[in-house]
Backbone as JSON, one array per atom type, in Angstrom:
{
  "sequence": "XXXXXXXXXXXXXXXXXXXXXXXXXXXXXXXXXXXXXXXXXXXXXXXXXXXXXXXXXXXXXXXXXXXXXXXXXXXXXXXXXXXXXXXXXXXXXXXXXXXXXXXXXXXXXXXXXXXXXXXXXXXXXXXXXXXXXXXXXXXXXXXXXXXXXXXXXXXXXXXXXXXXXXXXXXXXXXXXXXXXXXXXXXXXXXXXXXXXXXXXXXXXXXXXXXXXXXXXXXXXXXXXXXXXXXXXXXXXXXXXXXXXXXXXXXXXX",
  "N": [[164.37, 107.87, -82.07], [163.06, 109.61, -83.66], [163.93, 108.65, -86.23], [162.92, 106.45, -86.57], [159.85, 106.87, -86.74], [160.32, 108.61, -89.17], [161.14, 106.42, -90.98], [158.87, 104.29, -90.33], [156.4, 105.86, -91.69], [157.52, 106.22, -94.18], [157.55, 103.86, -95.1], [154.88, 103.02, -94.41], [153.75, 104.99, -96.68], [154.81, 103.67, -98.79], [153.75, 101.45, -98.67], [150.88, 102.16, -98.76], [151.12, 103.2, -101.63], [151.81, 101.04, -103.25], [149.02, 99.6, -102.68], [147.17, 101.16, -103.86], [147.94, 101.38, -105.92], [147.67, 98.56, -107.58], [144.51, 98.48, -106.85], [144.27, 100.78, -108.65], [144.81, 99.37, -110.71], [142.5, 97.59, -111.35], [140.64, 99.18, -111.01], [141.09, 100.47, -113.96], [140.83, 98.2, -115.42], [138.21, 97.75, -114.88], [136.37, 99.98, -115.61], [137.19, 99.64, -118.71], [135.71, 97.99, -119.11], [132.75, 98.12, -118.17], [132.82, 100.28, -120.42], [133.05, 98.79, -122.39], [130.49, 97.3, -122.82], [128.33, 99.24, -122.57], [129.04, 99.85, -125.2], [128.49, 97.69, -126.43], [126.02, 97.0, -126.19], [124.75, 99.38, -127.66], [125.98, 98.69, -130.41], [125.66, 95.97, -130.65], [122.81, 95.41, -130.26], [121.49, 97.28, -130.73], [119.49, 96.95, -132.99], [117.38, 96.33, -131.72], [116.39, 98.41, -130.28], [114.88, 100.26, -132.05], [111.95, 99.7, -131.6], [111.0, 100.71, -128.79], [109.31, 102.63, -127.05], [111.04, 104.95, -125.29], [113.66, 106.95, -125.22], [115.37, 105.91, -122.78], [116.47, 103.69, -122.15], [118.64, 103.31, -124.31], [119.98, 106.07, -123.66], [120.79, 105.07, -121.09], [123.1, 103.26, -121.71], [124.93, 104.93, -123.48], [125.69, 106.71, -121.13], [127.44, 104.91, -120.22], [128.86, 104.15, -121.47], [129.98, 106.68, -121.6], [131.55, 107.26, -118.98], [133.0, 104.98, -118.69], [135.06, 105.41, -120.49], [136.09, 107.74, -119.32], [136.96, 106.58, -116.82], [138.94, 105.06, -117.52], [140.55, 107.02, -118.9], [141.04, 108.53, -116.34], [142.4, 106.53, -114.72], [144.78, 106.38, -116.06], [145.55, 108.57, -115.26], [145.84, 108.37, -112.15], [147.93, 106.39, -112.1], [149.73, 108.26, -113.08], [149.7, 110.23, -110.56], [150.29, 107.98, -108.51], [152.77, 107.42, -109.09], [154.63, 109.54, -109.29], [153.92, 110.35, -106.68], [152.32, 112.97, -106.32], [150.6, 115.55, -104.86], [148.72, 117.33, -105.95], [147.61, 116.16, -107.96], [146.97, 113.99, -106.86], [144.9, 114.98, -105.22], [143.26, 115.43, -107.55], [142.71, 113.45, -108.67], [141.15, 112.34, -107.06], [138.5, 114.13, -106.75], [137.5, 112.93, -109.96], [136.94, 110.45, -109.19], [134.75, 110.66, -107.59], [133.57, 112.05, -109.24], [132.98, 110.42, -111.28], [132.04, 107.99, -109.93], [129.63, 109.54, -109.24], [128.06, 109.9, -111.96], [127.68, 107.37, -112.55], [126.2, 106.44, -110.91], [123.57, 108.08, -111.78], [123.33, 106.53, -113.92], [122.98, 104.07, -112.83], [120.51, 104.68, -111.26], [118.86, 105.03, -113.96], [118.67, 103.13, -115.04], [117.5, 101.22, -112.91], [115.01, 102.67, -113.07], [113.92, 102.63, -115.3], [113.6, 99.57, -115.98], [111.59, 99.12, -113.77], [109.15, 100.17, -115.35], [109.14, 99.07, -118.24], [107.8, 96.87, -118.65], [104.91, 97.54, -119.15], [105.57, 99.51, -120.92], [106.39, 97.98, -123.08], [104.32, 96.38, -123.74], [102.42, 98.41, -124.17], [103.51, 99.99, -126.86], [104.91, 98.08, -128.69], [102.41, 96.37, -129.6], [101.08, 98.46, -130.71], [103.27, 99.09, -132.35], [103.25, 97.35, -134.48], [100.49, 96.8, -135.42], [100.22, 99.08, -136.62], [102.81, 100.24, -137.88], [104.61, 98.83, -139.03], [106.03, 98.07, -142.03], [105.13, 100.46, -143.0], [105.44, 103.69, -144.82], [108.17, 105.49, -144.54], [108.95, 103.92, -142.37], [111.33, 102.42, -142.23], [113.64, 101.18, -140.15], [112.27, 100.81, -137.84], [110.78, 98.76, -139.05], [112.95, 97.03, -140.18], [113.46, 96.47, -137.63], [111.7, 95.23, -135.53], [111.55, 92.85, -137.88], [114.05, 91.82, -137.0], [113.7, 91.24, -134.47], [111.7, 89.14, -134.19], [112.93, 86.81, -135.19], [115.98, 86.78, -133.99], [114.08, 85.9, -131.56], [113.03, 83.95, -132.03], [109.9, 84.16, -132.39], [106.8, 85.22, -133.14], [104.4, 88.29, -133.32], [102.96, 90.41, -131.05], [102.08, 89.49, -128.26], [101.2, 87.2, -129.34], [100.82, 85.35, -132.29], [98.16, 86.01, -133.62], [98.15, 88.81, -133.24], [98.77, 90.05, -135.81], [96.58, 89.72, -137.24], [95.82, 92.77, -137.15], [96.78, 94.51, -138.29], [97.99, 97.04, -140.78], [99.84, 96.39, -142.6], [99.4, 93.69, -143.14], [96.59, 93.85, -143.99], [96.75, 95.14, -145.81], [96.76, 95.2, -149.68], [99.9, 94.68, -150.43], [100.28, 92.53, -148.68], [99.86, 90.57, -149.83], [98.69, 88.4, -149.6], [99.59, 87.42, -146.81], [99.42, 85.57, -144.01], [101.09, 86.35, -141.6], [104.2, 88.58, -141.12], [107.09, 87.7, -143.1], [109.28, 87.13, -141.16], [108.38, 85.53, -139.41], [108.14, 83.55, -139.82], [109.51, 79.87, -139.51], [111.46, 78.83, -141.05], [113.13, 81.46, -143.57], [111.25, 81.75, -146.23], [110.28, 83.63, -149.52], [107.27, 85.08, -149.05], [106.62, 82.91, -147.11], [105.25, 83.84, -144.84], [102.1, 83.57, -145.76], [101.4, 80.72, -144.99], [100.02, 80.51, -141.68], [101.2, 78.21, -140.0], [101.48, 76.48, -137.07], [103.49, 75.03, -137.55], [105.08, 76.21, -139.56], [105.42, 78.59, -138.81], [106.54, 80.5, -135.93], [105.08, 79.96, -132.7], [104.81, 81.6, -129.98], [104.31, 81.33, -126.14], [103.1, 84.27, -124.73], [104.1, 85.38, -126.93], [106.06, 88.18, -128.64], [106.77, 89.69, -126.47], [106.95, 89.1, -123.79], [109.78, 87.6, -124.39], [111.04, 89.97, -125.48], [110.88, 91.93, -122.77], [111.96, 90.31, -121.38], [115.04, 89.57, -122.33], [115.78, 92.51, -122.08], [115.22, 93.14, -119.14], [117.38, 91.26, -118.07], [119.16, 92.38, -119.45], [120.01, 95.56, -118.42], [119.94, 94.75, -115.61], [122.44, 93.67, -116.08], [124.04, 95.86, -116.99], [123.44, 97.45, -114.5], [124.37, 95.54, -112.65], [127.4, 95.9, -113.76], [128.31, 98.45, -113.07], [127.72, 98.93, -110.49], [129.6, 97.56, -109.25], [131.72, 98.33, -110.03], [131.68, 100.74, -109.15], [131.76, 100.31, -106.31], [134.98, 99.84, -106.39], [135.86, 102.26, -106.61], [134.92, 103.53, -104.24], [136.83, 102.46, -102.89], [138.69, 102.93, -103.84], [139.08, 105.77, -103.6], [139.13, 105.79, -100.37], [141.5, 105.16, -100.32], [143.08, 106.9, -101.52], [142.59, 109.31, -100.09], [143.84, 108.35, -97.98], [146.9, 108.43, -98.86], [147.33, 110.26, -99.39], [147.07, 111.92, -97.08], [149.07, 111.0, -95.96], [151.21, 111.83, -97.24], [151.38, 114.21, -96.72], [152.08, 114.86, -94.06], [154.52, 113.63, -94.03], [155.94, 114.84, -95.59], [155.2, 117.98, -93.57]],
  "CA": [[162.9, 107.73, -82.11], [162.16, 110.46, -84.73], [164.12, 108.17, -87.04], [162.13, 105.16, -86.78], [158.74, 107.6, -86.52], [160.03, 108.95, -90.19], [161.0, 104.91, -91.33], [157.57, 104.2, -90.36], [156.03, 106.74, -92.48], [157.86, 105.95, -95.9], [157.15, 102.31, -94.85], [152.92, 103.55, -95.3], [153.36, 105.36, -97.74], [154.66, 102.77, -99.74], [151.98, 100.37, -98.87], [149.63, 102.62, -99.21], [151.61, 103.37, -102.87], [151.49, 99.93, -103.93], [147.55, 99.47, -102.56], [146.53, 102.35, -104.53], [148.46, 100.84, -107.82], [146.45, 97.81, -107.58], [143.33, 98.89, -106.93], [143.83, 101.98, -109.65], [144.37, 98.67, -112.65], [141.39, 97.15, -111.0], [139.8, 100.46, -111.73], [141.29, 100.88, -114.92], [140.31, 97.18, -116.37], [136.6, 97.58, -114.61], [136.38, 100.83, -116.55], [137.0, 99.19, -119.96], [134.5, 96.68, -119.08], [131.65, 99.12, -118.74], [132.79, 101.26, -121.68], [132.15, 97.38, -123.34], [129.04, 96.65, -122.1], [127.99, 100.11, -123.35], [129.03, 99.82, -126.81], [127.63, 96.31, -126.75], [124.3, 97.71, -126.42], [124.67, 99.95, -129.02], [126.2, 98.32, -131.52], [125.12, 94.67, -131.19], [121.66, 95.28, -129.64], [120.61, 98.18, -131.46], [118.75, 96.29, -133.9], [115.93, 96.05, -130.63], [115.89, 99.91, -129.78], [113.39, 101.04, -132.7], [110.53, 98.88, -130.95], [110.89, 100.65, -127.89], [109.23, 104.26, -127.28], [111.82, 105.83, -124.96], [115.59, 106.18, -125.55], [115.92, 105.73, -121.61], [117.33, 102.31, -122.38], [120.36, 104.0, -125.26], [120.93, 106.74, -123.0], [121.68, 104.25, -120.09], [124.26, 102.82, -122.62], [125.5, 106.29, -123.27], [126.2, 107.22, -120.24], [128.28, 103.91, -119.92], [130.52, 104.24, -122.65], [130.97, 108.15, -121.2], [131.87, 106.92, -117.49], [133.93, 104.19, -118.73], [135.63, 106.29, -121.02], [136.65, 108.69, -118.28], [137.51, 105.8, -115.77], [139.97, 104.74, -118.31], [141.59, 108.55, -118.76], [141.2, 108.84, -114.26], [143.09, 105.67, -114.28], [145.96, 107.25, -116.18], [146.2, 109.75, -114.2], [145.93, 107.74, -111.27], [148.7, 105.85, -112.76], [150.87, 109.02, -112.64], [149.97, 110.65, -109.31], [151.43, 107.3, -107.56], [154.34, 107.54, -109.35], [155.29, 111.19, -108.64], [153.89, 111.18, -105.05], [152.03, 114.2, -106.46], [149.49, 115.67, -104.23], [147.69, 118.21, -106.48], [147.21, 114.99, -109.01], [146.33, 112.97, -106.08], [143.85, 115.46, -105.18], [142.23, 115.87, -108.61], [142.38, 111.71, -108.99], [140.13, 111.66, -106.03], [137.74, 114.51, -107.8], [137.06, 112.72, -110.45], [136.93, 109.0, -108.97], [133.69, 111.31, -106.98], [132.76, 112.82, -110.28], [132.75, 109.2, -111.98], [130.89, 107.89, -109.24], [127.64, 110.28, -109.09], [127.62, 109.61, -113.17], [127.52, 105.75, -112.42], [124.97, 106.44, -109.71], [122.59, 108.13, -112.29], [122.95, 105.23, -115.22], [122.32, 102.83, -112.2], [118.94, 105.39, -111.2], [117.84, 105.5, -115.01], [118.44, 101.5, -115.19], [116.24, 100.94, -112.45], [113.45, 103.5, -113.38], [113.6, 101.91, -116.82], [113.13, 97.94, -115.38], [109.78, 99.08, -113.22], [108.22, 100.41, -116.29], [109.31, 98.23, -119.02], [106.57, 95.87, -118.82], [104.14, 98.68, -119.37], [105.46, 100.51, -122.19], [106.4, 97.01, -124.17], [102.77, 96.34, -124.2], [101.15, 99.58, -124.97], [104.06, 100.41, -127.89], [105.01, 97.0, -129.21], [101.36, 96.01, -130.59], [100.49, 99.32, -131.57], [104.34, 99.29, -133.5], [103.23, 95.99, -135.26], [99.58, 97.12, -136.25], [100.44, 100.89, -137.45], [103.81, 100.83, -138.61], [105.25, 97.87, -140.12], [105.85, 98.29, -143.57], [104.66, 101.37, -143.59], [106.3, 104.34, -145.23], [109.52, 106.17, -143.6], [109.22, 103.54, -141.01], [112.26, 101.41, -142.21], [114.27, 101.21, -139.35], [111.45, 100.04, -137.15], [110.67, 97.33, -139.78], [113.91, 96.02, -139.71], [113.71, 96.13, -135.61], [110.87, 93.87, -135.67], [111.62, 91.36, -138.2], [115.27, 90.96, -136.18], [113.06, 90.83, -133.21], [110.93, 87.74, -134.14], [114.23, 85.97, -135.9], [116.5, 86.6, -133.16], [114.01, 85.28, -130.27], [112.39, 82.74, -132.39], [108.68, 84.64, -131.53], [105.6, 86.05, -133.99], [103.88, 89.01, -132.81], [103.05, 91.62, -129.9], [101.56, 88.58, -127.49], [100.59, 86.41, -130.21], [100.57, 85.72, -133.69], [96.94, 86.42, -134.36], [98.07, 90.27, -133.46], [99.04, 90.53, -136.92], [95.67, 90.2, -138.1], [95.26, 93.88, -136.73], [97.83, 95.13, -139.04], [97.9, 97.66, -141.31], [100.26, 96.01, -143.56], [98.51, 92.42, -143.59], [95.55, 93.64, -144.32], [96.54, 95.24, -147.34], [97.1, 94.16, -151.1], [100.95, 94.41, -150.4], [100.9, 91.43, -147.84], [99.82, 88.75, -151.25], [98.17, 87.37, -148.87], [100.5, 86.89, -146.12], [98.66, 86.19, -142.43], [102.01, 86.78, -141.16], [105.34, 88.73, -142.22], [107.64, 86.31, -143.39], [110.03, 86.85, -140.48], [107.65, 84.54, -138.24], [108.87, 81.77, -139.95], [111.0, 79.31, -139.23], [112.52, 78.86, -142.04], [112.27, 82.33, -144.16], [111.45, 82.01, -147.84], [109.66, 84.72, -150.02], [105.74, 84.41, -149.09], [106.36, 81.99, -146.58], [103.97, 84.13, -144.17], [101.13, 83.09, -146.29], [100.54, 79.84, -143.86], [100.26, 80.49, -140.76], [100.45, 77.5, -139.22], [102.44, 76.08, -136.08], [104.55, 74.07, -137.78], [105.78, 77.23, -140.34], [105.66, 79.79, -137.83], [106.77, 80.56, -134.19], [104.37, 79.95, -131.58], [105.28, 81.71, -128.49], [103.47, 81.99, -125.53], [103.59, 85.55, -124.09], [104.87, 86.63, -127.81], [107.67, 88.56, -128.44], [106.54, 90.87, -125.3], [107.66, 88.32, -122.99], [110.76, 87.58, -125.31], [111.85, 91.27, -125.28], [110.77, 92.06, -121.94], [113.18, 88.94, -120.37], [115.8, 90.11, -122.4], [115.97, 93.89, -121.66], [115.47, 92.95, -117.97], [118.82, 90.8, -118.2], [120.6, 93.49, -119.92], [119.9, 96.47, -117.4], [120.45, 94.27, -114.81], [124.56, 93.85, -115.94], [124.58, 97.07, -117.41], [123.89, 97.42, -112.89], [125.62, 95.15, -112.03], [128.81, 96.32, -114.0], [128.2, 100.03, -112.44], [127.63, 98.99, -108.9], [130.73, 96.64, -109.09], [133.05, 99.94, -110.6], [131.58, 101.93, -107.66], [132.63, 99.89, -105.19], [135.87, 100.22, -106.6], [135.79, 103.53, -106.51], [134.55, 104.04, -102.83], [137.68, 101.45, -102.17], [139.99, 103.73, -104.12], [138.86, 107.37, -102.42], [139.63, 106.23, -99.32], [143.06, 104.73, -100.18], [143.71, 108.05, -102.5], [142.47, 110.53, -99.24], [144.69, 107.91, -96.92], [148.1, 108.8, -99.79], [147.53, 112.05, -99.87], [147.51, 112.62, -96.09], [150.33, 110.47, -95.05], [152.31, 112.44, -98.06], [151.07, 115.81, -96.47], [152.51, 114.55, -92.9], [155.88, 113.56, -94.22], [156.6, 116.5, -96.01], [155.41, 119.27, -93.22]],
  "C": [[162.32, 108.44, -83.33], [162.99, 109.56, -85.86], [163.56, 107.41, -87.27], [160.76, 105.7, -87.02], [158.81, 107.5, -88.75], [160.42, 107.5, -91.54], [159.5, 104.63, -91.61], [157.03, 104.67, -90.98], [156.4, 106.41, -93.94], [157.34, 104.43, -95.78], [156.04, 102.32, -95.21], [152.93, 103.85, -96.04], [153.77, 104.68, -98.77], [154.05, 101.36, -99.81], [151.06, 100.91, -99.58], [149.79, 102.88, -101.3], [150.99, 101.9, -103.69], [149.93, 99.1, -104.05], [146.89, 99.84, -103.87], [147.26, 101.7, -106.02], [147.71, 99.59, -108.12], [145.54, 98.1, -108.31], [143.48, 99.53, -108.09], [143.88, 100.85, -110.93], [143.46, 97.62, -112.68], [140.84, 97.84, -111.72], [139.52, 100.3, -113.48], [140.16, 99.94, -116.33], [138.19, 97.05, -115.92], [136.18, 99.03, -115.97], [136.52, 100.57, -118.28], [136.3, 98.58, -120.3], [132.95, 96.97, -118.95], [131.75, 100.06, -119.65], [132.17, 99.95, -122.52], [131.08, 97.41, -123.11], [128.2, 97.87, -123.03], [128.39, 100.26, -124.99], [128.51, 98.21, -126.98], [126.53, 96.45, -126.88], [123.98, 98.25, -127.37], [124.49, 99.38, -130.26], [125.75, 96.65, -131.78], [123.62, 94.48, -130.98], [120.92, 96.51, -130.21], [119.34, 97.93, -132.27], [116.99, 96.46, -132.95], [115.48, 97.42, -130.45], [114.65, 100.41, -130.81], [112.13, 100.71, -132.36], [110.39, 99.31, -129.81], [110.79, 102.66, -127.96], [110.05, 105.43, -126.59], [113.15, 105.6, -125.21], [116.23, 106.59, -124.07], [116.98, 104.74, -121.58], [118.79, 102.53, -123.22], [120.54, 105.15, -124.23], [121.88, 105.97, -121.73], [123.13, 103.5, -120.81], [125.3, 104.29, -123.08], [126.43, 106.84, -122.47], [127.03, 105.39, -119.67], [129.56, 104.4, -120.12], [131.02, 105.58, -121.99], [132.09, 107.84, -119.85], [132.71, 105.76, -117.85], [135.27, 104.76, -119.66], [136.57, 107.36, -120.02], [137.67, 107.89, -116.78], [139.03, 105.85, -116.62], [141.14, 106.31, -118.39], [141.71, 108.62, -117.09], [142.81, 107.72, -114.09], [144.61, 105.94, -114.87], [146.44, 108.24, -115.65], [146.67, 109.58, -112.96], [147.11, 107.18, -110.98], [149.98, 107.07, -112.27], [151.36, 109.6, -111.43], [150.7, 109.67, -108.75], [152.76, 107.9, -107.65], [155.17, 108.66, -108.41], [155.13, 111.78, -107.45], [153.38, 112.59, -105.13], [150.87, 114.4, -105.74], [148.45, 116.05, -104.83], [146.93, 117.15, -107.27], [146.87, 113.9, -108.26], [144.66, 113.59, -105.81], [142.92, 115.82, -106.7], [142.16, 114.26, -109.16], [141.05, 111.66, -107.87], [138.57, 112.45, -106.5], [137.37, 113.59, -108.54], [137.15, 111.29, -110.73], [135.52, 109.39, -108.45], [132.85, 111.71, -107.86], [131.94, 111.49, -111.05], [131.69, 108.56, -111.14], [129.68, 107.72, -109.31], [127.43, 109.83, -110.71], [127.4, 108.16, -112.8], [126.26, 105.65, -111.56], [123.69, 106.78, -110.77], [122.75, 107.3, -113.55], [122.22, 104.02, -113.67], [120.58, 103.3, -112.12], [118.51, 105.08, -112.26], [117.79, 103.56, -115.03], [117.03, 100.8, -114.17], [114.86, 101.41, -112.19], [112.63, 102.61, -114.42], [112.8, 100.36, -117.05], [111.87, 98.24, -115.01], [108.77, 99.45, -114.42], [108.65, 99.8, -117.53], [108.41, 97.36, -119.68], [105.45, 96.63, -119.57], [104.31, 98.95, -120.56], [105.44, 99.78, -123.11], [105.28, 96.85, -124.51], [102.2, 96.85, -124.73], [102.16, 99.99, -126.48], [104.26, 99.18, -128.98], [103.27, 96.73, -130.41], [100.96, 97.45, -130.87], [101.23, 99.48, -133.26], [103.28, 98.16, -134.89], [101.42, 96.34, -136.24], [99.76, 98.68, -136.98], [101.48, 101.19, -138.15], [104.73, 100.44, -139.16], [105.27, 97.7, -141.41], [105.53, 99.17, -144.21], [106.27, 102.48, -144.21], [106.96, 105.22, -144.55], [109.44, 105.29, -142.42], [110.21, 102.11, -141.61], [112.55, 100.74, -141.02], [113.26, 100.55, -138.26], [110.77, 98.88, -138.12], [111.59, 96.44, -139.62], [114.09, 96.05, -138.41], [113.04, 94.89, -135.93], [111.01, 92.6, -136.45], [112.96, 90.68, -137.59], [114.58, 90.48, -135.23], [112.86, 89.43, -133.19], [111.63, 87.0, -134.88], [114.84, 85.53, -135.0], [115.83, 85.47, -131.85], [113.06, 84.36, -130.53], [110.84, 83.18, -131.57], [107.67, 85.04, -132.68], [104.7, 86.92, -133.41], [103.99, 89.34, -131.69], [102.88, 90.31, -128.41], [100.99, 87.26, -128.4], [100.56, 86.42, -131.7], [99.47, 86.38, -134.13], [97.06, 88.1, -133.81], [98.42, 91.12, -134.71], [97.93, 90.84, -138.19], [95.12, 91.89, -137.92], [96.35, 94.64, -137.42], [97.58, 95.32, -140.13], [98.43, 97.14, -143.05], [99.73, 94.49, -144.06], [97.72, 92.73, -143.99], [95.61, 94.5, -145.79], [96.96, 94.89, -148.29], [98.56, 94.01, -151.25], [101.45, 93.56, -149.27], [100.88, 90.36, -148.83], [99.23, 88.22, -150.54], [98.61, 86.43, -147.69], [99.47, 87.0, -144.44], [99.39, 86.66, -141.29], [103.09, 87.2, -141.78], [106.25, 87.24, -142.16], [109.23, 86.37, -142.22], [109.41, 86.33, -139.17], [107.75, 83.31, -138.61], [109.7, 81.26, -139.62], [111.98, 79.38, -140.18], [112.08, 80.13, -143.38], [112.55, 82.2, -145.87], [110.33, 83.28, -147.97], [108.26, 84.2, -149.86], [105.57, 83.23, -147.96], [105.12, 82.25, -145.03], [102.99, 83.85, -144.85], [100.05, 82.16, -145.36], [101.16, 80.12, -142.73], [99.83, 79.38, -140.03], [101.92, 77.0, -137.97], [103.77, 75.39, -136.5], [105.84, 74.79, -138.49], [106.15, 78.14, -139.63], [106.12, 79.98, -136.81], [105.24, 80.87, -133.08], [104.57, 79.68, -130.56], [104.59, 81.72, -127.74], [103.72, 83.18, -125.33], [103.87, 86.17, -125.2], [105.97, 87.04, -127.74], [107.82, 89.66, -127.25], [107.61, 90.0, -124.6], [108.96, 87.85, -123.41], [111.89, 88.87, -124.98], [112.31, 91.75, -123.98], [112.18, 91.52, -120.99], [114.62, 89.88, -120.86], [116.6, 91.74, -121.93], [116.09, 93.9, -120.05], [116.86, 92.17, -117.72], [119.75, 91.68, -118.46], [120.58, 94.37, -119.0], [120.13, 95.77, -116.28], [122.03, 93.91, -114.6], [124.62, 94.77, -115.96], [124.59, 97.48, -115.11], [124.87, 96.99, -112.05], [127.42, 95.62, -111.97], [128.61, 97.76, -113.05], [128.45, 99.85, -111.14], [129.35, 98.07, -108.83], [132.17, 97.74, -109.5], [133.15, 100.99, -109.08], [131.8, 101.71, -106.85], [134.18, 99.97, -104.98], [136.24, 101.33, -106.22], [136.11, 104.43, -105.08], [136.23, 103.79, -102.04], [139.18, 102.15, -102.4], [140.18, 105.28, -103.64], [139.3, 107.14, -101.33], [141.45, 105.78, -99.14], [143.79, 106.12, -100.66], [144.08, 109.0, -100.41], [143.89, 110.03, -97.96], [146.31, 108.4, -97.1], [148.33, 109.8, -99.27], [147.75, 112.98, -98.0], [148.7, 112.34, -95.18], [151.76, 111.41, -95.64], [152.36, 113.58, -97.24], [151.95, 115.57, -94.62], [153.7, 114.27, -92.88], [156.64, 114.56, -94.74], [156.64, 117.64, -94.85], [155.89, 118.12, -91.6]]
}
């Protein structure tokens, strides 16, 4: 009887072994897939961040790349505890599957702080950007935001083209006479803001508010989705880790 008892026992624990190996290159490959997502933001979507007055939206990307970054090192480790049937490295895999977690928990919190007020801040920052600080001086970097802006989403202005007549840089002798910059055209030649007319220009409804808005709500919504979809993982791999670690602790004493 105590032979078949301690049968039984290696028999779990190498289920539970082979569970837990799974799941951990589940982990591993979800973990590379929000470190992406977070450098996707960065580096291909950056271009949008200077139009936007908080860097709630890049830290949520931030704290991607960190937490996917770390999945990826957990999951090596993860990787080894099976192997070695090590407890101490079982117990410090389950640490910081708990640690990874609560960080995933607050990018999901700042993602959905960020979504309810979005609408809000695009409005009040956006047309102020576009009349105060386009073209002006030391404000590169938010120049080139905006003219990717209204390129990329095929759009002219804050809500409208005619918000450009409230601009600093149209209205003075270094527009030539432009009623729009020349990245509201369709097709951009030198001066081609000059006419503004429907046929030269983009006429959006809503503007590039509604433009930006859509988009940024899409993105925070994966950047969630990927997080909540890791953390389930997660939850799925704690209790397989705590299940390892006590069947090991039962065969040994």
């Amino acid at each position: 009887m105590a032979h078949y008892k301690v049968e039984q026992d290696d028999w779990l624990i190498v289920y539970l072994k082979y569970l837990l190996f799974v799941f951990n290159f589940f982990f591993w490959v979800g973990g590379a897939a929000v470190m992406a997502v977070g450098v996707w933001t960065l580096v291909e979507k950056s271009g949008y961040l200077g139009v936007l007055a908080s860097s709630t939206f890049a830290a949520s990307a931030y704290i991607l790349i960190f937490a996917g970054a770390l999945v990826m090192l957990t999951g090596f480790l993860g990787f080894g505890a099976i192997i070695r049937e090590d407890r101490g490295c079982l117990s410090a895999y389950f640490c910081l599957l708990l640690a990874i977690f609560l960080v995933e928990l607050v990018a999901g919190v700042l993602a959905h702080v960020y979504y309810q007020r979005l609408s809000d801040e695009l409005k009040q920052h956006l047309t102020r950007t576009l009349a105060e600080n386009y073209m002006q001086p030391g404000a590169t970097e938010i120049t080139a935001s905006v003219d990717r802006l209204q390129q990329d989403f095929k759009c002219c202005g804050s809500n409208s083209s005619a918000d450009w007549l409230q601009s600093s840089y149209i209205l003075s002798p270094e527009a030539e006479g432009r009623r729009v910059p020349d990245s509201c055209c369709k097709t951009v030649v030198a001066r081609c803001g000059q006419r503004a007319h429907p046929s030269n220009i983009y006429k959006v409804e809503g503007g590039c508010i509604s433009k930006l808005e859509q988009f940024l709500a899409d993105h925070l919504l994966l950047m969630g989705a990927v997080g909540i979809g890791v953390a389930c993982l997660q939850i799925c791999g704690m209790i397989l880790t705590c299940g390892l670690h006590r069947r090991l602790q039962l065969h040994f004493y």
